Coordinates of C-alpha atoms in Angstrom, one line a residue:
X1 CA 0.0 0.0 0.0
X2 CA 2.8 2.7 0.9
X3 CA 4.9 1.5 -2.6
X4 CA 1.8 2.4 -4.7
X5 CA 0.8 5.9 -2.6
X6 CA 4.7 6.5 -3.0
X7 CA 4.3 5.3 -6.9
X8 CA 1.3 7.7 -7.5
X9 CA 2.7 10.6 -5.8
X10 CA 5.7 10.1 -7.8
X11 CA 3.6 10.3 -11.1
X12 CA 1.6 13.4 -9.9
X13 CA 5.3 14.9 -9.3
X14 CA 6.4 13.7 -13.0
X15 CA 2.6 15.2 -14.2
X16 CA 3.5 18.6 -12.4
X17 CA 6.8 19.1 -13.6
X18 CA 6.0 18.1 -17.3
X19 CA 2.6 20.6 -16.8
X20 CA 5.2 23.3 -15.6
X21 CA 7.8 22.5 -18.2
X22 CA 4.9 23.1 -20.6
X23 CA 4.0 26.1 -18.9
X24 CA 7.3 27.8 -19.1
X25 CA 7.1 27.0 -22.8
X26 CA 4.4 28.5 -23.5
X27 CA 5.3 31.7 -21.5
X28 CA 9.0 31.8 -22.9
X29 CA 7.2 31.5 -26.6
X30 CA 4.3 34.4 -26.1
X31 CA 6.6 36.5 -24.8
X32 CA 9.2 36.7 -27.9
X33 CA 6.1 36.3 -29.9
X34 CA 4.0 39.1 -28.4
X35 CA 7.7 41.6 -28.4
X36 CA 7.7 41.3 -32.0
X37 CA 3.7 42.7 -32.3
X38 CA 4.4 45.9 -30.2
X39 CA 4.3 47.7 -32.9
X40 CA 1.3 46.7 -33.8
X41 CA 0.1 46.5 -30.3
X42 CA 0.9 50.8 -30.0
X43 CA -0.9 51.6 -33.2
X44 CA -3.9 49.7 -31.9
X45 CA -3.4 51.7 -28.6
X46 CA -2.9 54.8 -30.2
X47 CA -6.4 54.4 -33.1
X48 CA -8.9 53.4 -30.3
X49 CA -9.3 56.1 -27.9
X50 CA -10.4 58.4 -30.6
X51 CA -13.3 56.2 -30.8
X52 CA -14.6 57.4 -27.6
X53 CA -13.9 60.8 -27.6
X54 CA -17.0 63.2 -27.9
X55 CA -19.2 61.2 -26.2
X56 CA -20.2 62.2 -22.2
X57 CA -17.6 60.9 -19.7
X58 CA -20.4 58.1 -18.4
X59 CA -20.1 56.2 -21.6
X60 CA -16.2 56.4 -22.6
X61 CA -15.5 53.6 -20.5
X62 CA -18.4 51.4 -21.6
X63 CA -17.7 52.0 -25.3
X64 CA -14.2 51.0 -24.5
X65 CA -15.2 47.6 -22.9
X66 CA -17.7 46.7 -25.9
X67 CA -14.2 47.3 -27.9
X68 CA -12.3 45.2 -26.1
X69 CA -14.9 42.2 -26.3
X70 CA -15.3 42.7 -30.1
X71 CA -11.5 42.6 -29.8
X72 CA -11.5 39.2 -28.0
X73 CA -14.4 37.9 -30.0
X74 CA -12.3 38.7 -33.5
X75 CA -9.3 36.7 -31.9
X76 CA -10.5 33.6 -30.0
X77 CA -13.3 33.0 -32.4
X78 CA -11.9 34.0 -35.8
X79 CA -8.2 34.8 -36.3
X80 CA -7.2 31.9 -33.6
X81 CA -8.5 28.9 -35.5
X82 CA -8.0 30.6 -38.5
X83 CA -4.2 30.8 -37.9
X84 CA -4.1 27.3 -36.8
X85 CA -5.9 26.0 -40.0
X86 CA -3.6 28.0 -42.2
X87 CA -0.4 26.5 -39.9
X88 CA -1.9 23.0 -40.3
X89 CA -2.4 23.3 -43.5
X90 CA -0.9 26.0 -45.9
X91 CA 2.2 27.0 -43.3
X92 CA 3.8 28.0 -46.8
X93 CA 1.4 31.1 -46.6
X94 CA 2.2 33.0 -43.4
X95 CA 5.0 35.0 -44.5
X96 CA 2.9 36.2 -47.7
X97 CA 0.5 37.4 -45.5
X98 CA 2.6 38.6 -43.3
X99 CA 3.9 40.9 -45.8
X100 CA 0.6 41.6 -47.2
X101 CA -0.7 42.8 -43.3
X102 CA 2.8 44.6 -43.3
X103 CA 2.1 46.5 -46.7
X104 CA -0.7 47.8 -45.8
X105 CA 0.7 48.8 -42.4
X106 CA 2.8 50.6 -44.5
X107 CA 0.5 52.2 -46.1
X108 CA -1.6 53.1 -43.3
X109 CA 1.2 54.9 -42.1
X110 CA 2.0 56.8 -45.1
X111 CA -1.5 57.9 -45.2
X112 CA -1.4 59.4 -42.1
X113 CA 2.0 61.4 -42.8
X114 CA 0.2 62.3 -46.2
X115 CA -2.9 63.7 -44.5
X116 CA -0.6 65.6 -42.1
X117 CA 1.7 67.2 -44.4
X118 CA -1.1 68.1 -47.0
X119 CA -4.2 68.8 -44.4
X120 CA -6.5 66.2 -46.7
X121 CA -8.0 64.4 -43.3
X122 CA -11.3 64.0 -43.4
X123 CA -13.9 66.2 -41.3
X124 CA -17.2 64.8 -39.5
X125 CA -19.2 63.3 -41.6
X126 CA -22.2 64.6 -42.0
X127 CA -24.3 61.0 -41.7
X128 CA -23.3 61.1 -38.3
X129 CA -24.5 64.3 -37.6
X130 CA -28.1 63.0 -37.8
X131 CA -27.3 60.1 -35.9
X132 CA -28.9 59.6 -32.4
X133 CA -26.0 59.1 -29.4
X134 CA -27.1 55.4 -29.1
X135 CA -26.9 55.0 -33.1
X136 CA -23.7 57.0 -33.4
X137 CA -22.0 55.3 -30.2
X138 CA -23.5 51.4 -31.9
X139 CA -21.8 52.6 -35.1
X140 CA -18.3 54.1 -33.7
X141 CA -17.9 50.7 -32.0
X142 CA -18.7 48.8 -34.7
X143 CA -16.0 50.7 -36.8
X144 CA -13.5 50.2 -33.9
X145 CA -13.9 46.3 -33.9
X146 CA -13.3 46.6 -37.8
X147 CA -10.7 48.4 -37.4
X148 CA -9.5 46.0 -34.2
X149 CA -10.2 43.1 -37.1
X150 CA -6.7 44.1 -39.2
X151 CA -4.6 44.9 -36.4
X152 CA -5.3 41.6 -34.2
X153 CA -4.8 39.6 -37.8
X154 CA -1.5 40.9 -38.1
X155 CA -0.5 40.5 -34.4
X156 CA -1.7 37.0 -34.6
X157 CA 0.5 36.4 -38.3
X158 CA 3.5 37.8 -36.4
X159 CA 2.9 35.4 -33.2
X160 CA 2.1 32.8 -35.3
X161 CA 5.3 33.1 -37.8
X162 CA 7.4 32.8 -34.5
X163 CA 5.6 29.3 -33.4
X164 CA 4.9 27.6 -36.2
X165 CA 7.2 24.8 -36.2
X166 CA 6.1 24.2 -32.7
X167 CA 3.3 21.3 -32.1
X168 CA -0.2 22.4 -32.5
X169 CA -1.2 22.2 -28.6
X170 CA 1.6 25.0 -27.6
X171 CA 0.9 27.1 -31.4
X172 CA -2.8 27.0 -29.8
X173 CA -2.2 28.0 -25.9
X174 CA 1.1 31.0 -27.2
X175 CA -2.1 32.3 -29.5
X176 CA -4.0 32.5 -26.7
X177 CA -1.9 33.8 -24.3
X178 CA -0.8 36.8 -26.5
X179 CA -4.5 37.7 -27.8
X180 CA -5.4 37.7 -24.1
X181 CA -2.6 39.7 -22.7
X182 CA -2.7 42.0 -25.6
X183 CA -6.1 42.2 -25.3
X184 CA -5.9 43.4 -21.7
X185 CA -3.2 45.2 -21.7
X186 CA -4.1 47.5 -25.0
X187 CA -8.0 48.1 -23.4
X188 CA -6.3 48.6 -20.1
X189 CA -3.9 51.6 -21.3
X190 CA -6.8 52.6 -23.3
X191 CA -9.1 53.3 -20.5
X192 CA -7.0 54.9 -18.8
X193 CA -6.2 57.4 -21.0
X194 CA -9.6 58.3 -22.0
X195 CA -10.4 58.6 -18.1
X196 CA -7.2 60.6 -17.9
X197 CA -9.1 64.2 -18.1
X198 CA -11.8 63.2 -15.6
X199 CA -9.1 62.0 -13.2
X200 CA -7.1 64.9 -13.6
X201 CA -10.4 66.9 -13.5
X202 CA -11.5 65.4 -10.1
X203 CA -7.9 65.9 -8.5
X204 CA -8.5 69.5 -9.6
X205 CA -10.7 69.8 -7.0
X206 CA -9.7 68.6 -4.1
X207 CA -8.4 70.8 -1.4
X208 CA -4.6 69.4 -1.4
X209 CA -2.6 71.4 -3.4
X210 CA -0.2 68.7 -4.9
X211 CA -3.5 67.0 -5.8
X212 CA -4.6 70.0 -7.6
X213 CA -1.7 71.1 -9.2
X214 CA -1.8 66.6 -10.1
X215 CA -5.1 67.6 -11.6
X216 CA -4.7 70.2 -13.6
X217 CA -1.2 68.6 -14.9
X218 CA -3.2 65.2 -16.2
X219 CA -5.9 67.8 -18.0
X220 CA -3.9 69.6 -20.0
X221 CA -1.2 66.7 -20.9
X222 CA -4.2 64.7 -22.6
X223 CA -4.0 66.4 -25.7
X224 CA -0.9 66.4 -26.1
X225 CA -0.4 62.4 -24.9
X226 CA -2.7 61.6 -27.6
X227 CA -0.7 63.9 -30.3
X228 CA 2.4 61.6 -28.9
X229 CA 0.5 58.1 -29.1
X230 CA -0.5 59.3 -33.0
X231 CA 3.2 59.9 -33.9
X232 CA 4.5 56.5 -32.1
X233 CA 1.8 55.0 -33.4
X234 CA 2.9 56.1 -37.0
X235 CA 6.1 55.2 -36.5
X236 CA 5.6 51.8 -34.5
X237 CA 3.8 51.0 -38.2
X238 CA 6.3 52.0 -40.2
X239 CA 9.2 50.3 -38.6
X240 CA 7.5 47.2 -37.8
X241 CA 5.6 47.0 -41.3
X242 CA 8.8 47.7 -42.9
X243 CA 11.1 45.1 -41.1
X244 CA 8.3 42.3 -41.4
X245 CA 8.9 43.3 -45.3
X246 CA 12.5 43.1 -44.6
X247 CA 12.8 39.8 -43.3
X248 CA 9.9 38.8 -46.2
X249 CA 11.9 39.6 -48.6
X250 CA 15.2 37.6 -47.2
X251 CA 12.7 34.9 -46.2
X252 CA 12.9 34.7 -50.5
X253 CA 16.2 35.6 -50.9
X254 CA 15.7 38.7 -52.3
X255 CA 18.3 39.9 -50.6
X256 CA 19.8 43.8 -51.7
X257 CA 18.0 45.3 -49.1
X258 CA 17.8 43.0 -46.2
X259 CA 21.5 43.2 -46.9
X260 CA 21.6 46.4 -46.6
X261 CA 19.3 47.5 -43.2
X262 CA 21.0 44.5 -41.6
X263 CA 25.1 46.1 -42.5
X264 CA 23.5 48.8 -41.4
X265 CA 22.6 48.0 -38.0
X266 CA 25.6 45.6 -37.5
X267 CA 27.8 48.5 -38.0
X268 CA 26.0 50.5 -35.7
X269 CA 26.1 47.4 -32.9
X270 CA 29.8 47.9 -33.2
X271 CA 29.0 51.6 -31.1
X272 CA 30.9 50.6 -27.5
X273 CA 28.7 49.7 -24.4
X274 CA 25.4 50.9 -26.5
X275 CA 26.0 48.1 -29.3
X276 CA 22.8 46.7 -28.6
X277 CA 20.8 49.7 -28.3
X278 CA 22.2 51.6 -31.6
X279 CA 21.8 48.0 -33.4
X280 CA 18.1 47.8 -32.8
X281 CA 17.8 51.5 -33.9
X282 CA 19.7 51.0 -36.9
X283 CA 17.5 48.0 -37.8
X284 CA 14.5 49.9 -36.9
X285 CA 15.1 53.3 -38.9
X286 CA 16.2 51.2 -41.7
X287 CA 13.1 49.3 -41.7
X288 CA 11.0 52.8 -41.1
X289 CA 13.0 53.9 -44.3
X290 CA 11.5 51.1 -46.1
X291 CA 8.5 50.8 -44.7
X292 CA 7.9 54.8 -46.1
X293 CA 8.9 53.8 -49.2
X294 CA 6.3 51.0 -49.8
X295 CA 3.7 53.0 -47.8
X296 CA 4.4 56.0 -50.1
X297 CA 4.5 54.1 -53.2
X298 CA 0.8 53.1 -52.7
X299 CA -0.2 56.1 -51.4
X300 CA 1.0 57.5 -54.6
X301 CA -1.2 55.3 -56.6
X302 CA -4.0 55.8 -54.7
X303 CA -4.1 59.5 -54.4
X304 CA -1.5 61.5 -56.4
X305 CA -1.5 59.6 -59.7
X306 CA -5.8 59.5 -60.0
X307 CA -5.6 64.0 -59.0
X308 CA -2.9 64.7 -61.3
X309 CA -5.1 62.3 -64.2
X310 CA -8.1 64.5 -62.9
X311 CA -6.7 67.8 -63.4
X312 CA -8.3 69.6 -66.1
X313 CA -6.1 70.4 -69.2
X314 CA -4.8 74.0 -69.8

């Protein structure tokens, strides 16, 4: 009787550390997984709260939680076994669609940088103008999840590229994991920053005067936090769109300009005691550098080339 207690607890102990083991896996494999989607991850945090701006302070953080479900539902119930189908069975396609998700990253970016330097973004539309609060609030949040649609599929491609000649089981559980932390952490940040005014507001208030002065600091940095988030945001896309096309391009051995943003940043790793730092930089401004380049390419096709072909004859 004590051999087989001693025999079973021995087995629970090989069943816990093989469960751990697994554990660590998956953890060790989100993480470098979900590090290569941040810039993703900061476009998506910088795009959303503008969704719930101009709406009354009781419903900004309500809107932002129906986002962040539409978010979950768009990864655990579409891209997730989507991306395991496509490993299973066309793995071969991943880094095309990586670098089709990282073109139009591209372009996204561009876009923006387009619209700044040449003041074409868009006003209110006037639709929405007739729209009831419940109607325009429905419709903003169904525009987010949209929206929330492209960015998860590409932070799920990028995850999924990292895993994929892992076995299904951990390709499933490293999906989840990053989705859900993502998820959280991206909502998280996001409510917090549209709160940030009301917080600062309420601090404002109060009779300390390090809370006040608090206060008023948090109200009048909003603006310009969401300014900064925009420009990050632009960037994070244009680096991270740019190296995916990078590596895409290797990936096929089409290899000039790999070649090059990679000497690149190997020279600058050679920089003493900051190697590492003034690598990555290198890589990433490299990568920026091409990622504007495809961006502005389409952008050029899409709204230069049609105007100048529009332009009335003299």
């Amino acid at each position: 009787m004590a051999s087989g207690l001693f025999a079973l607890l021995d087995d629970v102990a090989a069943i816990a550390k093989i469960a751990a083991t697994s554990l660590d896996d998956v953890t060790a494999a989100a993480g470098r997984a979900g590090s290569k989607a941040v810039g993703v991850v900061i476009d998506d945090a910088a795009v959303t709260p503008g969704y719930a701006v101009g709406f009354t302070p009781d419903r900004e953080l309500p809107i932002v939680a129906k986002i962040a479900v539409g978010s979950l539902r768009n990864k655990f119930l579409f891209l997730l076994p989507g991306a395991l189908a496509l490993s299973a069975f066309a793995p071969w396609a991943v880094t095309p669609l990586l670098m089709l998700g990282a073109t139009f990253l591209c372009f996204e970016a561009a876009e923006k940088i387009y619209e700044a330097i040449f003041h074409t973004a868009h006003g209110p539309d006037p639709a929405e103008l007739a729209l009831s609060s419940a109607e325009l609030e429905t419709q903003k949040v169904q525009g987010a999840i949209r929206t929330d649609m492209i960015l998860s599929a590409e932070i799920m491609a990028i995850t999924l590229n990292d895993v994929t000649s892992q076995p299904i089981g951990l390709q499933a559980a490293v999906l989840a994991v990053v989705g859900l932390a993502i998820t959280i952490g991206v909502y998280g940040v996001v409510a917090l920053i549209v709160k940030m005014d009301d917080i600062g507001l309420t601090l404002s208030r109060r009779s300390n005067a390090a809370a006040r002065s608090t206060g008023r600091l948090l109200v009048n940095a909003m603006p310009v936090v969401l300014n900064i988030l925009t420009k990050v945001g632009t960037a994070a896309m244009l680096w991270v769109g740019g190296g995916i096309v990078v590596h895409g391009l290797e990936h096929y051995h089409l290899t000039p300009i790999p070649r090059w943003v990679e000497g690149a940043s190997h020279w600058a790793a050679g920089a003493p005691g900051v190697g590492a730092v003034t690598g990555w930089l290198a890589f990433a401004a490299g990568s920026a550098v091409v990622g504007l380049v495809v961006g502005a390419i389409i952008v050029a096709v899409l709204h230069l080339i049609p105007k100048r072909k529009a332009a009335p004859e003299p």
